[in-house]
């Protein structure tokens, strides 16, 4: 199989549970690039929150790419050219935010270098035996500052790449259909972690972004390997010629993959590359 590019999710895939790239994974991905294989990082994160990992993997020196905001933006890291972008309209964004106000959730939007919220210090969310300060967690992960606004509906009067809501994992699963129902056929919505639920424009996902720029580079789905762990990775895992689910991925993600590798704490990416890049 002629793999020309590898697209990799960040959280739960590239990063260990300590939120770092392991030395073995870093070495394997730099070596893959030295052999001429393109590396693409694909995440729900905004573009600024992906840059430090892209630089650590030397994607900027090797003509790598980013797919950010869950597929709403694709960027060429060598030229900084935006290859593809698609936003939610201001009207649709306001509708979604208004709907989210009905629930016990923390809603966040992005403007310039800021994560914008109505309350910068909401009640922490319990996750894996820790109390998560979700606004600070998101801002830090995105390399952004926090801005408090009085009314997010009034504030969000501009087209935007995505809307993020955060809540208790069990509660989010309970209300999942209520979150989705009003926007079926109008916007895409999905879990990006156990405690994050996001909205992008209709049709937008990681596979859609990849299909908008990779064929122009001579990279077709059969030349692509995709590696991920979350619900928002399923589209690219199914799109790619080789779809790989992490060992820590949810069952529904593993079910659509061609191969299930080891976990993100066991260098699952390295194990997958050893299987397919012999």
Tab-separated table of N, CA and C in Angstrom, residues 121-180:
chain	number	residue	atom	x	y	z
A	121	UNK	N	-15.569	31.523	35.208
A	121	UNK	CA	-15.294	30.603	36.325
A	121	UNK	C	-16.529	29.766	36.664
A	122	UNK	N	-16.991	28.931	35.723
A	122	UNK	CA	-18.152	28.083	36.027
A	122	UNK	C	-17.770	26.977	36.999
A	123	UNK	N	-18.790	26.269	37.469
A	123	UNK	CA	-18.560	25.130	38.370
A	123	UNK	C	-17.689	24.092	37.658
A	124	UNK	N	-16.623	23.603	38.299
A	124	UNK	CA	-15.756	22.609	37.654
A	124	UNK	C	-16.521	21.334	37.290
A	125	UNK	N	-16.053	20.665	36.254
A	125	UNK	CA	-16.653	19.414	35.790
A	125	UNK	C	-15.806	18.245	36.292
A	126	UNK	N	-16.465	17.258	36.886
A	126	UNK	CA	-15.752	16.071	37.380
A	126	UNK	C	-15.447	15.149	36.208
A	127	UNK	N	-14.164	14.835	36.029
A	127	UNK	CA	-13.756	13.949	34.937
A	127	UNK	C	-12.485	13.210	35.344
A	128	UNK	N	-12.539	11.884	35.315
A	128	UNK	CA	-11.388	11.043	35.663
A	128	UNK	C	-10.741	11.449	36.989
A	129	UNK	N	-11.558	11.591	37.997
A	129	UNK	CA	-11.080	11.890	39.359
A	129	UNK	C	-10.445	13.274	39.512
A	130	UNK	N	-10.671	14.150	38.528
A	130	UNK	CA	-10.195	15.534	38.687
A	130	UNK	C	-11.372	16.484	38.495
A	131	UNK	N	-11.234	17.678	39.024
A	131	UNK	CA	-12.224	18.732	38.811
A	131	UNK	C	-11.681	19.645	37.718
A	132	UNK	N	-12.359	19.635	36.579
A	132	UNK	CA	-11.855	20.335	35.403
A	132	UNK	C	-12.412	21.750	35.314
A	133	UNK	N	-11.538	22.733	35.298
A	133	UNK	CA	-11.922	24.132	35.049
A	133	UNK	C	-11.970	24.290	33.532
A	134	UNK	N	-13.146	24.029	32.940
A	134	UNK	CA	-13.210	23.839	31.486
A	134	UNK	C	-12.819	25.069	30.670
A	135	UNK	N	-13.162	26.256	31.143
A	135	UNK	CA	-12.824	27.462	30.376
A	135	UNK	C	-11.309	27.642	30.346
A	136	UNK	N	-10.682	27.519	31.511
A	136	UNK	CA	-9.216	27.632	31.579
A	136	UNK	C	-8.555	26.495	30.789
A	137	UNK	N	-9.116	25.307	30.891
A	137	UNK	CA	-8.594	24.141	30.167
A	137	UNK	C	-8.608	24.406	28.662
A	138	UNK	N	-9.726	24.913	28.159
A	138	UNK	CA	-9.849	25.187	26.728
A	138	UNK	C	-8.914	26.311	26.301
A	139	UNK	N	-8.887	27.395	27.059
A	139	UNK	CA	-8.037	28.537	26.700
A	139	UNK	C	-6.563	28.134	26.677
A	140	UNK	N	-6.152	27.379	27.688
A	140	UNK	CA	-4.752	26.941	27.747
A	140	UNK	C	-4.427	26.015	26.579
A	141	UNK	N	-5.319	25.068	26.305
A	141	UNK	CA	-5.103	24.132	25.203
A	141	UNK	C	-5.075	24.808	23.849
A	142	UNK	N	-5.798	25.924	23.725
A	142	UNK	CA	-5.879	26.647	22.452
A	142	UNK	C	-4.861	27.775	22.346
A	143	UNK	N	-4.068	27.952	23.405
A	143	UNK	CA	-3.101	29.053	23.428
A	143	UNK	C	-3.809	30.398	23.235
A	144	UNK	N	-4.926	30.566	23.943
A	144	UNK	CA	-5.738	31.777	23.843
A	144	UNK	C	-5.978	32.374	25.226
A	145	UNK	N	-6.470	33.606	25.240
A	145	UNK	CA	-6.877	34.269	26.473
A	145	UNK	C	-8.381	34.097	26.656
A	146	UNK	N	-8.890	34.432	27.832
A	146	UNK	CA	-10.325	34.331	28.122
A	146	UNK	C	-10.929	35.726	28.149
A	147	UNK	N	-12.097	35.857	27.524
A	147	UNK	CA	-12.832	37.124	27.565
A	147	UNK	C	-14.259	36.852	28.030
A	148	UNK	N	-14.696	37.556	29.069
A	148	UNK	CA	-16.076	37.435	29.553
A	148	UNK	C	-16.950	38.447	28.825
A	149	UNK	N	-18.093	37.972	28.320
A	149	UNK	CA	-19.048	38.866	27.658
A	149	UNK	C	-20.392	38.752	28.367
A	150	UNK	N	-21.171	39.815	28.299
A	150	UNK	CA	-22.437	39.845	29.045
A	150	UNK	C	-23.451	38.864	28.470
A	151	UNK	N	-23.614	38.885	27.161
A	151	UNK	CA	-24.603	38.029	26.500
A	151	UNK	C	-23.968	37.447	25.244
A	152	UNK	N	-23.742	36.138	25.251
A	152	UNK	CA	-23.056	35.483	24.139
A	152	UNK	C	-23.866	35.542	22.847
A	153	UNK	N	-25.194	35.511	22.962
A	153	UNK	CA	-26.036	35.585	21.761
A	153	UNK	C	-25.838	36.929	21.068
A	154	UNK	N	-25.874	38.003	21.834
A	154	UNK	CA	-25.657	39.340	21.261
A	154	UNK	C	-24.235	39.496	20.739
A	155	UNK	N	-23.287	38.936	21.468
A	155	UNK	CA	-21.876	39.070	21.095
A	155	UNK	C	-21.564	38.337	19.791
A	156	UNK	N	-22.180	37.178	19.614
A	156	UNK	CA	-21.839	36.303	18.482
A	156	UNK	C	-22.547	36.741	17.202
A	157	UNK	N	-22.275	37.951	16.783
A	157	UNK	CA	-22.939	38.498	15.589
A	157	UNK	C	-22.000	38.449	14.384
A	158	UNK	N	-21.216	37.377	14.294
A	158	UNK	CA	-20.256	37.234	13.198
A	158	UNK	C	-20.188	35.756	12.796
A	159	UNK	N	-19.827	35.454	11.550
A	159	UNK	CA	-19.657	34.052	11.160
A	159	UNK	C	-18.522	33.430	11.963
A	160	UNK	N	-18.676	32.178	12.364
A	160	UNK	CA	-17.640	31.543	13.192
A	160	UNK	C	-17.429	30.096	12.773
A	161	UNK	N	-16.236	29.593	13.062
A	161	UNK	CA	-15.889	28.244	12.642
A	161	UNK	C	-16.593	27.174	13.460
A	162	UNK	N	-16.718	27.406	14.775
A	162	UNK	CA	-17.399	26.401	15.591
A	162	UNK	C	-17.891	27.019	16.895
A	163	UNK	N	-18.805	26.300	17.538
A	163	UNK	CA	-19.304	26.645	18.876
A	163	UNK	C	-19.044	25.431	19.761
A	164	UNK	N	-18.512	25.684	20.935
A	164	UNK	CA	-18.170	24.609	21.868
A	164	UNK	C	-19.041	24.692	23.109
A	165	UNK	N	-19.594	23.564	23.519
A	165	UNK	CA	-20.305	23.504	24.799
A	165	UNK	C	-19.642	22.435	25.661
A	166	UNK	N	-19.584	22.707	26.958
A	166	UNK	CA	-18.939	21.783	27.896
A	166	UNK	C	-19.898	21.454	29.023
A	167	UNK	N	-19.869	20.206	29.471
A	167	UNK	CA	-20.750	19.804	30.560
A	167	UNK	C	-20.338	18.474	31.152
A	168	UNK	N	-21.020	18.091	32.194
A	168	UNK	CA	-20.791	16.796	32.825
A	168	UNK	C	-21.000	15.684	31.786
A	169	UNK	N	-20.068	14.736	31.635
A	169	UNK	CA	-20.184	13.715	30.591
A	169	UNK	C	-21.501	12.943	30.591
A	170	UNK	N	-21.964	12.511	31.760
A	170	UNK	CA	-23.220	11.744	31.822
A	170	UNK	C	-24.401	12.613	31.402
A	171	UNK	N	-24.389	13.868	31.824
A	171	UNK	CA	-25.467	14.804	31.469
A	171	UNK	C	-25.468	15.071	29.958
A	172	UNK	N	-24.294	15.252	29.376
A	172	UNK	CA	-24.214	15.495	27.933
A	172	UNK	C	-24.773	14.316	27.140
A	173	UNK	N	-24.456	13.091	27.559
A	173	UNK	CA	-24.992	11.914	26.866
A	173	UNK	C	-26.510	11.863	26.977
A	174	UNK	N	-27.010	12.250	28.134
A	174	UNK	CA	-28.457	12.241	28.394
A	174	UNK	C	-29.197	13.214	27.472
A	175	UNK	N	-28.592	14.372	27.202
A	175	UNK	CA	-29.278	15.409	26.407
A	175	UNK	C	-28.788	15.464	24.955
A	176	UNK	N	-27.975	14.496	24.542
A	176	UNK	CA	-27.368	14.534	23.204
A	176	UNK	C	-28.393	14.769	22.097
A	177	UNK	N	-29.483	14.012	22.115
A	177	UNK	CA	-30.476	14.154	21.042
A	177	UNK	C	-31.161	15.517	21.080
A	178	UNK	N	-31.383	16.049	22.280
A	178	UNK	CA	-31.974	17.393	22.396
A	178	UNK	C	-31.024	18.462	21.858
A	179	UNK	N	-29.739	18.247	22.016
A	179	UNK	CA	-28.756	19.198	21.493
A	179	UNK	C	-28.721	19.160	19.969
A	180	UNK	N	-28.898	17.969	19.409
A	180	UNK	CA	-28.789	17.790	17.957
A	180	UNK	C	-30.067	18.138	17.199
